[in-house]
Structures are given as structure tokens and as C-alpha cells.
Amino acid sequence: MSTQVSPKKTWVRPIIRRQYMGSANKFGGFSAPDSITAIDGVAIEQLREYGSPLFVFSEATLRNKVQQLNQAFANRYPHFQAAWSYKTNYLDAICKVFHDEGSWAEVVSAFEYKKARANGIAANRIIFNGPYKPYAELKQAVAEGALIHADHLDELQDLESIGKELGRVVEIAIRINLDTGMYPAWNRFGFNLESGQAMQAVNRIAASPNLALIGLHCHIGTFMLDAAPYRRAATKMAEFWKNIEAKTTERLRYIDMGGGFASRNKLKSQYQAGNSVIPSFEEYAEAITAPLYEAFRSDQLPQLFVETGRALVDEAGFLVSTVVGSKTMPDGKRFLVADAGVNLLYTSTWYDFKISPAKHYSGTLEDVTLCGPLCMNIDKVRENCLLPDMRRGDQVLIHPVGAYNVTQWMQFIEMRPAVVLIQTNGQVKVIREAESMETLKRQEQS
Ligand SMILES: *Cc1c(COP(=O)(O)O)cnc(C)c1O
């Protein structure tokens, strides 16, 4: 028998795919992306030399955001200090931009504390939060003069022992959780206010010759689309302060209102696109400072801290990815496969990022699902986005992705890519090298 193969074409079932010309349709947030061909004047095309995928940060945006935050509070309040939330993005180069703009550091682990110290931050400009502070590191932080925020009773016990060991009074703050009308309430951390736990903790501190209470801390949630809970939280913090000063001999100095301001991103559960519903820094600042003016005489206003993370860094971060293939599913739905997936975008579980082509296209748009390189069904970076006819090798920008991705990314199947910073002088600087086989080999033994 002849084995000759006939030049017959393979049959493909005809399918009808919906094409979109404009941007408005019944799905609301389902709008066509604008192409983004450059970030701060640097062409995306030119960034190919750093490899793909590639995280790109804009120094100009980082500085701009933190300046806006500082201005919003400085316009209203005389004793304000921002502390950069390390866990939101602790790449040293990013932290250093915020420190250069005057931010202190807010850390939630011994590792982050060490990172902040290594970045040259004096201990008395580090706020040490979090539910687990190992004894040795906690003792060191106390000895160095860090601002310690106690989370639970066992930690108060540790702090008291440290005070005894060092032969002195340890000044601390406590984290409290409170009902701001937001549900579910964030009540896992700190001492609950309404149940009386927080007052018990205060009494415990007041009774100790080795402890003194100097501050109150709360962190009421993240991506808060309403400023009103901050007003309620600040009101309750001020009331609690007054109550403590009336009933004990503890004398407080500061209130720390935590983080949680929203960035211009879009939660999957949110109907409208980010920009139209997100409070400005001015609105958050007003909600926090107004109750303090109501509660305190203007010459007795407490020092005020905020620990904003997401809202300062999210929009400064982009992930540039390359399309590696496309496929049409049996139901006609089109999938684009890119080299960046949920391994690099932990937060894609909650947010619908914008997906922007990196060059201009003509023609119609199609409703596609953008997938990553993992061999897992869940590896969908974004479902239902309108994109032009993109081909293998074309670049896409996924944004905003500056918050929590570069700290929560995982090394699953793929190694982590490089991160670059587009500096205000126009130079592109590699701020974290791509992982390589050498990176991995250094840690393994066989
Ligand atoms: C995570 C965290 C922050 C930062 O929160 P954002 O929502 O990113 O602003 C601030 N304070 C504490 C205690 C945190 O755990």
C-alpha cells in the first residue's frame, strides 16, 4: 500500500464569533483597551531586551502618588507621617523611592524588619506590626527603639519579659480591631474594642511596671471603596484614647490608621471601572482627620500615621507579557496564551486587570480569555477582555499590578522574571534580576 499522504486540508468546524467594533455594550465594564506603546517615554518594544515576561515600574508614578498622599494629609493636619507598607512591594529599589520621599517603614515580620534596617532606616522610623514577632528579633527591635504594635496577649507577655531583661520600661502601641460597619469585619488581628478586650489589654499594660502604652493602631481592611469606615474608625480610636486617659495613667502620643486605600484597579465584583468610584486621597484624609479635630484640642492633636501600600504602588506597576499562541475552543471562545500567568499575578483572583496591546491595531475586537503558561485550568489572567487580532510574538501590558504581586508571586513551573524601574531620568534600571538555573542551584543539594 502506498503511504503517500494526500495534501488534503484538515477540516475545521465553522464557528460564528462575535466581533466588537465599539466599546460600549451591555456588559458595562467590558470596554475596549487603549494601546499603550510606551511607559514614561520608554517604548515597550525596547523593553524586549530585558526578557519576557517583565515587570516594569514607573518611578515618576511612585513619587507622584506618595507626594499626593502626603499633600492631602499635610493640607489638613499638622502631625502626619506616612509609613511604607513593606509587604505590598518590598523590592529595595521601590522601598528606597518611598523612603527618599520621607516615608517611614511599616513591617509585619522579622524578615521585613531586617530588610528595612538594611535599607538604612533607623529603628525609630520602623513600625513593627504583625501577629508573629519571634522573641529574639522582637527584643532586638525593642532595644533599637522600633515602634512596636502588639497583636495579642502572649506578645504583651514577651514584651514584659523583654522589659525585665533590659531593665527598663518598654513603650508600645496596641493594635485594635473595631466595628466600622464593614462586613465581614477584619477582626483576626489585635484586640477587639467593642467586646472590652482592648481595654483589658490596656489595663494589663497599665499594671505592668515594664510596659507603657503610647499609641493605638488599627487597619480596617484593604481596597476600601468608601471613606466612611475611616471616619467611624477614627472617631472610635479618639473615644478610646479619651477613655484610656480618663481611666488609667497611660499617656498616649499617636494614632496609626493603617492602610487600605483603594488603587485605580477593578475588583471582579465591582460593576463600574475603577476610576469612577474610588475615593481620592483627599477624601480619605478628610474622613480620618475630621474626627480627630472634633475629639482633640488643636494644640493636643495626636501624631497621625497611615501605612498606605496598595494605593501608592499599584498603578506604578505593569507586567509586559508576550503572546505565545492562540486557540479557539469548541464553543467558539478564543483563548490567547501568554508567557505570564497567575504564577506572577496572585491578585488576579480578585481583580480584573486592564489588558492593553503594546502597539496599535486596526480591525475588529474580539472577546478573549488571556491565559498564562501553566498547565492548569485556573491559569486565566483575565476572562472576557476585548482585544484586537493579536498574534504570537505580540506584547500585551497587564496593569495595574504593582501591589502584592511582586511579593506573592510563586515559582511554579516557571522562574520569576526580571523587574525594571523606569527612572525619572529616563534610564531603565534592572532592580531585580530574572531567576536562572544558578539561582535555584545555589539553594539545592542532591
Ligand atoms: C497590609 C497592611 C497595610 C497596607 O495595606 P494596603 O491595603 O495595601 O494599603 C498596612 N498596615 C497593615 C498592618 C497591613 O497588614
Tab-separated table of C-alpha atoms and ligand atoms in Angstrom:
chain	number	residue	atom	x	y	z
A	1	MET	CA	0.000	0.000	0.000
A	2	SER	CA	1.171	3.446	-0.738
A	3	THR	CA	1.965	5.541	2.301
A	4	GLN	CA	1.735	8.723	0.363
A	5	VAL	CA	-0.155	11.377	2.236
A	6	SER	CA	-2.590	13.368	0.217
A	7	PRO	CA	-2.271	17.144	0.521
A	8	LYS	CA	-5.731	17.242	1.975
A	9	LYS	CA	-6.536	20.128	4.257
A	10	THR	CA	-7.789	19.330	7.743
A	11	TRP	CA	-11.412	20.215	8.216
A	12	VAL	CA	-12.240	22.855	10.799
A	13	ARG	CA	-15.767	23.170	12.075
A	14	PRO	CA	-17.122	26.615	11.108
A	15	ILE	CA	-17.921	28.800	14.052
A	16	ILE	CA	-19.508	32.154	14.487
A	17	ARG	CA	-17.605	34.563	16.648
A	18	ARG	CA	-18.960	37.810	17.914
A	19	GLN	CA	-16.932	40.802	16.770
A	20	TYR	CA	-16.953	44.156	18.508
A	21	MET	CA	-16.369	47.483	16.845
A	22	GLY	CA	-17.047	49.944	19.626
A	23	SER	CA	-16.569	49.910	23.339
A	24	ALA	CA	-19.997	50.211	24.927
A	25	ASN	CA	-22.186	47.188	25.344
A	26	LYS	CA	-24.456	45.590	27.882
A	27	PHE	CA	-21.580	44.197	29.925
A	28	GLY	CA	-20.682	47.620	31.297
A	29	GLY	CA	-17.032	47.302	32.302
A	30	PHE	CA	-16.326	45.432	29.105
A	31	SER	CA	-14.623	48.252	27.257
A	32	ALA	CA	-12.001	48.112	24.572
A	33	PRO	CA	-8.456	48.731	25.779
A	34	ASP	CA	-6.343	51.600	24.612
A	35	SER	CA	-2.997	50.531	23.294
A	36	ILE	CA	-0.046	51.527	25.469
A	37	THR	CA	3.114	51.761	23.410
A	38	ALA	CA	5.416	53.376	25.986
A	39	ILE	CA	5.782	53.891	29.730
A	40	ASP	CA	7.245	57.242	30.773
A	41	GLY	CA	8.592	57.702	27.269
A	42	VAL	CA	10.289	54.294	27.048
A	43	ALA	CA	8.937	52.200	24.171
A	44	ILE	CA	7.574	48.813	25.258
A	45	GLU	CA	9.201	47.314	22.163
A	46	GLN	CA	12.581	48.447	23.503
A	47	LEU	CA	11.993	46.528	26.760
A	48	ARG	CA	12.226	43.171	24.963
A	49	GLU	CA	15.950	43.158	25.693
A	50	TYR	CA	15.195	42.544	29.407
A	51	GLY	CA	13.329	39.335	28.611
A	52	SER	CA	9.685	38.377	28.728
A	53	PRO	CA	7.655	38.452	30.857
A	54	LEU	CA	8.912	41.609	32.547
A	55	PHE	CA	7.640	43.648	35.480
A	56	VAL	CA	8.042	47.371	34.829
A	57	PHE	CA	7.709	50.102	37.463
A	58	SER	CA	7.454	53.835	36.927
A	59	GLU	CA	9.479	55.877	39.391
A	60	ALA	CA	7.589	59.011	38.343
A	61	THR	CA	4.268	57.413	39.305
A	62	LEU	CA	5.624	56.161	42.649
A	63	ARG	CA	6.831	59.637	43.562
A	64	ASN	CA	3.715	61.302	42.291
A	65	LYS	CA	1.432	59.059	44.342
A	66	VAL	CA	3.259	59.433	47.635
A	67	GLN	CA	3.529	63.193	47.124
A	68	GLN	CA	-0.239	63.337	46.588
A	69	LEU	CA	-0.833	61.315	49.744
A	70	ASN	CA	1.489	63.490	51.823
A	71	GLN	CA	-0.064	66.650	50.417
A	72	ALA	CA	-3.636	65.504	51.126
A	73	PHE	CA	-2.784	64.970	54.805
A	74	ALA	CA	-0.414	67.922	55.174
A	75	ASN	CA	-3.169	70.214	53.889
A	76	ARG	CA	-5.360	69.151	56.801
A	77	TYR	CA	-3.217	68.005	59.669
A	78	PRO	CA	-0.003	69.239	61.300
A	79	HIS	CA	1.473	65.965	62.626
A	80	PHE	CA	1.296	63.446	59.823
A	81	GLN	CA	3.712	60.698	58.859
A	82	ALA	CA	3.341	58.010	56.154
A	83	ALA	CA	4.978	54.599	56.639
A	84	TRP	CA	5.564	52.425	53.578
A	85	SER	CA	3.900	49.001	53.872
A	86	TYR	CA	6.735	46.642	53.003
A	87	LYS	CA	4.625	43.583	52.271
A	88	THR	CA	2.841	45.416	49.443
A	89	ASN	CA	6.117	45.516	47.499
A	90	TYR	CA	9.439	45.136	49.262
A	91	LEU	CA	11.837	45.391	46.359
A	92	ASP	CA	14.593	47.551	47.810
A	93	ALA	CA	14.582	49.994	44.889
A	94	ILE	CA	10.833	50.597	45.359
A	95	CYS	CA	11.157	50.994	49.139
A	96	LYS	CA	14.029	53.438	48.641
A	97	VAL	CA	11.911	55.690	46.415
A	98	PHE	CA	9.305	55.946	49.181
A	99	HIS	CA	11.933	56.472	51.874
A	100	ASP	CA	13.510	59.163	49.716
A	101	GLU	CA	10.106	60.888	49.705
A	102	GLY	CA	10.121	60.812	53.514
A	103	SER	CA	8.109	57.654	54.255
A	104	TRP	CA	8.990	55.572	57.284
A	105	ALA	CA	8.752	51.755	57.087
A	106	GLU	CA	5.859	49.557	58.205
A	107	VAL	CA	6.828	45.889	58.562
A	108	VAL	CA	4.901	42.770	59.569
A	109	SER	CA	7.657	40.208	60.121
A	110	ALA	CA	11.209	39.838	61.351
A	111	PHE	CA	12.353	39.403	57.749
A	112	GLU	CA	10.748	42.682	56.704
A	113	TYR	CA	12.213	44.410	59.766
A	114	LYS	CA	15.685	43.290	58.704
A	115	LYS	CA	15.018	44.462	55.166
A	116	ALA	CA	14.026	47.932	56.361
A	117	ARG	CA	17.124	48.154	58.579
A	118	ALA	CA	19.294	47.028	55.645
A	119	ASN	CA	17.688	49.804	53.585
A	120	GLY	CA	19.182	52.235	56.067
A	121	ILE	CA	16.007	53.025	58.005
A	122	ALA	CA	16.587	53.899	61.651
A	123	ALA	CA	14.682	51.609	64.026
A	124	ASN	CA	12.738	54.541	65.469
A	125	ARG	CA	11.270	55.050	61.979
A	126	ILE	CA	10.054	51.472	61.676
A	127	ILE	CA	6.550	50.427	62.714
A	128	PHE	CA	6.664	46.736	63.634
A	129	ASN	CA	3.235	45.123	63.152
A	130	GLY	CA	2.081	41.564	62.656
A	131	PRO	CA	0.931	38.566	64.666
A	132	TYR	CA	4.325	36.825	64.846
A	133	LYS	CA	7.416	38.591	66.096
A	134	PRO	CA	9.976	35.999	67.220
A	135	TYR	CA	11.328	36.772	70.696
A	136	ALA	CA	14.952	37.392	69.689
A	137	GLU	CA	14.013	39.774	66.872
A	138	LEU	CA	11.370	41.473	68.989
A	139	LYS	CA	13.944	42.061	71.690
A	140	GLN	CA	16.365	43.499	69.174
A	141	ALA	CA	13.674	45.798	67.742
A	142	VAL	CA	12.780	46.983	71.254
A	143	ALA	CA	16.445	47.584	72.101
A	144	GLU	CA	16.899	49.538	68.862
A	145	GLY	CA	13.839	51.697	69.530
A	146	ALA	CA	11.323	50.500	66.921
A	147	LEU	CA	7.612	51.321	67.239
A	148	ILE	CA	6.161	48.020	68.409
A	149	HIS	CA	2.477	47.294	67.855
A	150	ALA	CA	1.341	44.356	69.989
A	151	ASP	CA	-1.153	41.994	68.446
A	152	HIS	CA	-2.153	39.625	71.281
A	153	LEU	CA	-1.689	38.826	74.974
A	154	ASP	CA	1.202	36.395	74.517
A	155	GLU	CA	3.088	39.159	72.806
A	156	LEU	CA	2.389	41.513	75.732
A	157	GLN	CA	3.908	38.816	77.911
A	158	ASP	CA	7.005	38.690	75.682
A	159	LEU	CA	7.296	42.481	75.745
A	160	GLU	CA	7.084	42.492	79.506
A	161	SER	CA	9.848	39.855	79.750
A	162	ILE	CA	11.972	41.899	77.360
A	163	GLY	CA	11.420	44.972	79.552
A	164	LYS	CA	12.600	42.994	82.582
A	165	GLU	CA	15.620	41.630	80.714
A	166	LEU	CA	16.607	45.096	79.519
A	167	GLY	CA	15.787	46.590	82.913
A	168	ARG	CA	13.528	49.294	81.551
A	169	VAL	CA	10.060	50.375	80.571
A	170	VAL	CA	9.150	49.332	77.019
A	171	GLU	CA	6.927	51.802	75.204
A	172	ILE	CA	4.436	50.068	72.941
A	173	ALA	CA	1.235	50.562	70.983
A	174	ILE	CA	-1.552	48.044	70.580
A	175	ARG	CA	-3.436	47.051	67.501
A	176	ILE	CA	-7.166	47.115	67.942
A	177	ASN	CA	-9.965	45.877	65.714
A	178	LEU	CA	-13.306	47.562	65.715
A	179	ASP	CA	-16.703	47.561	64.084
A	180	THR	CA	-16.759	50.147	61.293
A	181	GLY	CA	-19.957	48.883	59.707
A	182	MET	CA	-17.915	46.942	57.133
A	183	TYR	CA	-18.654	43.250	56.756
A	184	PRO	CA	-17.031	40.875	57.072
A	185	ALA	CA	-15.190	42.738	59.836
A	186	TRP	CA	-11.431	42.373	59.957
A	187	ASN	CA	-11.172	41.064	63.481
A	188	ARG	CA	-8.400	38.500	63.385
A	189	PHE	CA	-5.700	40.935	64.365
A	190	GLY	CA	-5.266	42.925	67.527
A	191	PHE	CA	-7.622	43.359	70.460
A	192	ASN	CA	-11.320	43.849	69.901
A	193	LEU	CA	-12.672	47.205	71.007
A	194	GLU	CA	-16.393	46.618	71.449
A	195	SER	CA	-16.034	43.417	73.492
A	196	GLY	CA	-13.770	45.112	76.023
A	197	GLN	CA	-10.674	43.063	75.079
A	198	ALA	CA	-8.811	46.197	74.051
A	199	MET	CA	-9.451	47.833	77.442
A	200	GLN	CA	-8.319	44.640	79.180
A	201	ALA	CA	-5.063	44.800	77.223
A	202	VAL	CA	-4.652	48.438	78.258
A	203	ASN	CA	-5.229	47.509	81.897
A	204	ARG	CA	-2.693	44.716	81.561
A	205	ILE	CA	-0.131	47.229	80.252
A	206	ALA	CA	-1.043	49.804	82.905
A	207	ALA	CA	-0.491	47.195	85.628
A	208	SER	CA	2.990	46.329	84.366
A	209	PRO	CA	5.991	48.272	85.662
A	210	ASN	CA	7.837	47.324	82.451
A	211	LEU	CA	5.282	48.442	79.868
A	212	ALA	CA	3.890	51.806	78.809
A	213	LEU	CA	1.212	52.432	76.196
A	214	ILE	CA	1.985	55.236	73.764
A	215	GLY	CA	-0.181	54.540	70.719
A	216	LEU	CA	-3.231	52.952	69.143
A	217	HIS	CA	-3.230	51.180	65.792
A	218	CYS	CA	-5.954	49.838	63.525
A	219	HIS	CA	-6.039	48.572	59.945
A	220	ILE	CA	-9.640	48.161	58.916
A	221	GLY	CA	-9.430	46.466	55.516
A	222	THR	CA	-7.953	46.750	52.053
A	223	PHE	CA	-9.232	48.264	48.809
A	224	MET	CA	-11.793	50.290	50.771
A	225	LEU	CA	-14.135	51.810	48.188
A	226	ASP	CA	-15.788	54.006	50.784
A	227	ALA	CA	-14.072	56.529	53.053
A	228	ALA	CA	-16.867	56.475	55.664
A	229	PRO	CA	-15.496	53.473	57.634
A	230	TYR	CA	-12.314	55.501	58.245
A	231	ARG	CA	-14.404	58.269	59.778
A	232	ARG	CA	-16.086	55.772	62.098
A	233	ALA	CA	-12.767	54.112	62.944
A	234	ALA	CA	-11.045	57.438	63.695
A	235	THR	CA	-13.988	58.513	65.853
A	236	LYS	CA	-13.784	55.282	67.870
A	237	MET	CA	-9.995	55.468	68.176
A	238	ALA	CA	-10.267	59.006	69.577
A	239	GLU	CA	-13.000	57.955	72.022
A	240	PHE	CA	-10.926	55.012	73.173
A	241	TRP	CA	-7.919	57.290	73.654
A	242	LYS	CA	-10.007	59.598	75.868
A	243	ASN	CA	-11.315	56.644	77.788
A	244	ILE	CA	-7.788	55.311	78.421
A	245	GLU	CA	-6.547	58.693	79.609
A	246	ALA	CA	-9.563	59.060	81.921
A	247	LYS	CA	-9.240	55.606	83.481
A	248	THR	CA	-5.511	54.909	83.564
A	249	THR	CA	-2.240	56.752	83.982
A	250	GLU	CA	-1.099	55.801	80.455
A	251	ARG	CA	-0.398	58.853	78.269
A	252	LEU	CA	-0.725	58.322	74.532
A	253	ARG	CA	1.125	60.045	71.715
A	254	TYR	CA	-0.093	58.641	68.445
A	255	ILE	CA	-2.824	57.067	66.357
A	256	ASP	CA	-1.992	54.831	63.398
A	257	MET	CA	-4.888	54.344	60.991
A	258	GLY	CA	-3.251	51.555	58.945
A	259	GLY	CA	-3.645	51.161	55.196
A	260	GLY	CA	-6.446	50.067	52.902
A	261	PHE	CA	-6.932	52.942	50.455
A	262	ALA	CA	-8.062	51.653	47.051
A	263	SER	CA	-5.990	51.947	43.880
A	264	ARG	CA	-7.383	52.531	40.410
A	265	ASN	CA	-7.961	48.853	39.865
A	266	LYS	CA	-11.222	46.959	39.413
A	267	LEU	CA	-12.440	44.222	41.706
A	268	LYS	CA	-14.141	41.391	39.857
A	269	SER	CA	-17.232	42.010	41.970
A	270	GLN	CA	-17.291	45.687	41.075
A	271	TYR	CA	-19.599	46.812	38.285
A	272	GLN	CA	-18.051	50.137	37.398
A	273	ALA	CA	-14.497	50.594	36.217
A	274	GLY	CA	-12.044	51.756	38.862
A	275	ASN	CA	-11.721	55.461	38.239
A	276	SER	CA	-15.349	56.450	38.731
A	277	VAL	CA	-15.875	55.029	42.220
A	278	ILE	CA	-12.574	55.274	44.057
A	279	PRO	CA	-12.226	57.913	46.787
A	280	SER	CA	-9.324	60.331	46.396
A	281	PHE	CA	-6.541	60.687	48.963
A	282	GLU	CA	-8.263	63.956	49.884
A	283	GLU	CA	-11.465	62.133	50.773
A	284	TYR	CA	-9.693	59.510	52.875
A	285	ALA	CA	-7.628	62.223	54.597
A	286	GLU	CA	-10.752	64.227	55.375
A	287	ALA	CA	-12.536	61.162	56.794
A	288	ILE	CA	-9.596	60.404	59.092
A	289	THR	CA	-8.633	63.883	60.262
A	290	ALA	CA	-12.080	65.461	60.789
A	291	PRO	CA	-12.936	63.212	63.799
A	292	LEU	CA	-9.541	63.971	65.349
A	293	TYR	CA	-10.293	67.701	65.254
A	294	GLU	CA	-13.661	67.008	66.878
A	295	ALA	CA	-12.084	64.966	69.677
A	296	PHE	CA	-8.884	66.877	70.444
A	297	ARG	CA	-7.951	70.478	71.115
A	298	SER	CA	-5.916	71.758	68.193
A	299	ASP	CA	-2.797	72.081	70.398
A	300	GLN	CA	-3.209	68.487	71.597
A	301	LEU	CA	-3.684	66.646	68.321
A	302	PRO	CA	-2.032	63.232	68.315
A	303	GLN	CA	0.703	62.276	65.900
A	304	LEU	CA	-1.012	60.504	62.988
A	305	PHE	CA	0.400	57.652	60.919
A	306	VAL	CA	-1.006	55.883	57.886
A	307	GLU	CA	0.523	52.757	56.349
A	308	THR	CA	-0.711	53.019	52.775
A	309	GLY	CA	0.518	50.270	50.466
A	310	ARG	CA	-1.654	49.380	47.503
A	311	ALA	CA	-2.778	52.899	46.569
A	312	LEU	CA	0.829	54.098	46.243
A	313	VAL	CA	2.340	51.304	44.183
A	314	ASP	CA	-0.380	49.512	42.238
A	315	GLU	CA	-0.654	51.911	39.300
A	316	ALA	CA	3.124	52.256	39.031
A	317	GLY	CA	3.437	48.569	38.111
A	318	PHE	CA	2.939	46.873	34.724
A	319	LEU	CA	3.582	43.339	33.580
A	320	VAL	CA	4.718	43.123	29.964
A	321	SER	CA	3.941	39.709	28.518
A	322	THR	CA	4.261	38.122	25.098
A	323	VAL	CA	1.582	36.171	23.274
A	324	VAL	CA	2.911	32.678	22.597
A	325	GLY	CA	-0.125	31.193	20.910
A	326	SER	CA	-3.860	31.352	20.433
A	327	LYS	CA	-6.600	28.800	20.217
A	328	THR	CA	-10.281	28.631	19.587
A	329	MET	CA	-12.281	26.481	21.968
A	330	PRO	CA	-15.058	24.170	20.716
A	331	ASP	CA	-17.659	26.720	21.807
A	332	GLY	CA	-16.003	29.377	19.688
A	333	LYS	CA	-14.404	31.205	22.598
A	334	ARG	CA	-10.947	32.476	21.818
A	335	PHE	CA	-8.012	31.987	24.178
A	336	LEU	CA	-4.741	33.847	23.956
A	337	VAL	CA	-1.841	32.078	25.636
A	338	ALA	CA	0.777	34.429	27.067
A	339	ASP	CA	4.064	33.808	28.870
A	340	ALA	CA	2.814	35.355	32.138
A	341	GLY	CA	0.118	33.717	34.227
A	342	VAL	CA	-1.322	33.558	37.706
A	343	ASN	CA	2.095	32.371	38.922
A	344	LEU	CA	3.131	36.022	38.631
A	345	LEU	CA	-0.264	37.574	39.294
A	346	TYR	CA	-1.549	36.257	42.577
A	347	THR	CA	-4.022	39.111	42.804
A	348	SER	CA	-5.776	38.155	39.551
A	349	THR	CA	-8.095	36.097	41.775
A	350	TRP	CA	-9.755	39.327	42.902
A	351	TYR	CA	-9.041	41.925	40.237
A	352	ASP	CA	-9.884	42.364	36.563
A	353	PHE	CA	-6.715	43.983	35.319
A	354	LYS	CA	-6.616	46.080	32.191
A	355	ILE	CA	-5.069	44.269	29.262
A	356	SER	CA	-3.566	46.710	26.772
A	357	PRO	CA	-1.932	45.826	23.464
A	358	ALA	CA	1.549	47.310	23.155
A	359	LYS	CA	1.027	48.531	19.574
A	360	HIS	CA	-1.815	49.908	17.526
A	361	TYR	CA	-4.068	47.547	15.599
A	362	SER	CA	-6.784	48.181	13.105
A	363	GLY	CA	-9.811	45.992	12.620
A	364	THR	CA	-12.340	44.473	14.913
A	365	LEU	CA	-12.069	43.443	18.523
A	366	GLU	CA	-12.797	40.061	19.922
A	367	ASP	CA	-13.864	38.801	23.346
A	368	VAL	CA	-10.927	36.687	24.506
A	369	THR	CA	-9.612	34.999	27.623
A	370	LEU	CA	-5.973	35.705	28.380
A	371	CYS	CA	-4.256	32.609	29.787
A	372	GLY	CA	-0.798	32.049	31.153
A	373	PRO	CA	1.819	29.332	30.609
A	374	LEU	CA	0.815	26.976	33.423
A	375	CYS	CA	-0.658	23.571	32.713
A	376	MET	CA	-3.629	24.324	34.917
A	377	ASN	CA	-7.171	25.271	34.128
A	378	ILE	CA	-7.154	28.097	36.635
A	379	ASP	CA	-4.366	29.907	34.827
A	380	LYS	CA	-6.554	32.645	33.428
A	381	VAL	CA	-5.183	36.143	33.867
A	382	ARG	CA	-8.328	37.772	32.567
A	383	GLU	CA	-11.582	36.453	31.173
A	384	ASN	CA	-13.767	38.445	28.804
A	385	CYS	CA	-11.478	41.135	27.585
A	386	LEU	CA	-11.783	42.823	24.233
A	387	LEU	CA	-8.603	42.586	22.231
A	388	PRO	CA	-7.666	43.068	18.587
A	389	ASP	CA	-6.358	40.208	16.483
A	390	MET	CA	-3.146	39.597	18.401
A	391	ARG	CA	-0.585	37.125	17.159
A	392	ARG	CA	2.313	35.131	18.514
A	393	GLY	CA	5.152	37.467	19.470
A	394	ASP	CA	2.887	40.466	20.116
A	395	GLN	CA	3.274	42.159	23.509
A	396	VAL	CA	0.484	42.912	25.972
A	397	LEU	CA	0.551	45.040	29.101
A	398	ILE	CA	-1.266	43.827	32.175
A	399	HIS	CA	-1.936	46.629	34.660
A	400	PRO	CA	-2.161	47.907	37.343
A	401	VAL	CA	-0.167	45.127	39.028
A	402	GLY	CA	2.286	46.954	41.307
A	403	ALA	CA	0.693	45.889	44.600
A	404	TYR	CA	1.164	42.462	46.187
A	405	ASN	CA	2.206	40.597	43.031
A	406	VAL	CA	5.965	41.013	43.255
A	407	THR	CA	5.763	39.800	46.869
A	408	GLN	CA	3.248	36.971	46.393
A	409	TRP	CA	4.460	35.603	43.042
A	410	MET	CA	5.377	31.961	43.015
A	411	GLN	CA	7.982	29.851	41.352
A	412	PHE	CA	5.563	27.301	39.989
A	413	ILE	CA	6.672	25.704	36.697
A	414	GLU	CA	8.300	28.952	35.600
A	415	MET	CA	11.039	31.023	37.167
A	416	ARG	CA	10.413	34.585	38.205
A	417	PRO	CA	11.246	37.221	35.594
A	418	ALA	CA	13.249	40.434	35.863
A	419	VAL	CA	11.859	43.655	37.278
A	420	VAL	CA	12.917	47.021	35.864
A	421	LEU	CA	12.374	50.558	37.082
A	422	ILE	CA	11.947	53.368	34.595
A	423	GLN	CA	13.745	56.115	36.429
A	424	THR	CA	12.776	59.764	36.373
A	425	ASN	CA	15.947	60.432	34.340
A	426	GLY	CA	14.571	58.182	31.581
A	427	GLN	CA	17.043	55.343	32.254
A	428	VAL	CA	15.816	51.772	32.582
A	429	LYS	CA	17.344	50.039	35.595
A	430	VAL	CA	17.130	46.337	36.404
A	431	ILE	CA	16.045	46.271	40.068
A	432	ARG	CA	15.681	42.503	40.316
A	433	GLU	CA	17.373	40.048	38.005
A	434	ALA	CA	15.431	37.217	36.430
A	435	GLU	CA	15.864	33.931	38.235
A	436	SER	CA	18.063	31.391	36.494
A	437	MET	CA	19.146	27.792	36.958
A	438	GLU	CA	22.055	29.164	39.017
A	439	THR	CA	19.659	30.936	41.379
A	440	LEU	CA	17.969	27.638	42.087
A	441	LYS	CA	21.117	25.529	42.233
A	442	ARG	CA	22.586	27.746	44.941
A	443	GLN	CA	19.927	26.567	47.377
A	444	GLU	CA	19.586	22.899	46.438
A	445	GLN	CA	21.640	19.871	47.288
A	446	SER	CA	21.259	16.431	45.811
B	1	LIG	C1	-1.138	45.119	54.541
B	1	LIG	C2	-1.127	46.152	55.577
B	1	LIG	C3	-1.079	47.514	55.232
B	1	LIG	C4	-1.164	48.020	53.806
B	1	LIG	O1	-2.461	47.844	53.315
B	1	LIG	P1	-2.919	48.416	51.876
B	1	LIG	O2	-4.317	47.910	51.741
B	1	LIG	O3	-2.002	47.837	50.850
B	1	LIG	O4	-2.848	49.897	51.930
B	1	LIG	C5	-0.982	48.426	56.269
B	1	LIG	N1	-0.959	48.033	57.571
B	1	LIG	C6	-1.021	46.730	57.920
B	1	LIG	C7	-0.981	46.367	59.353
B	1	LIG	C8	-1.114	45.755	56.939
B	1	LIG	O5	-1.189	44.471	57.319
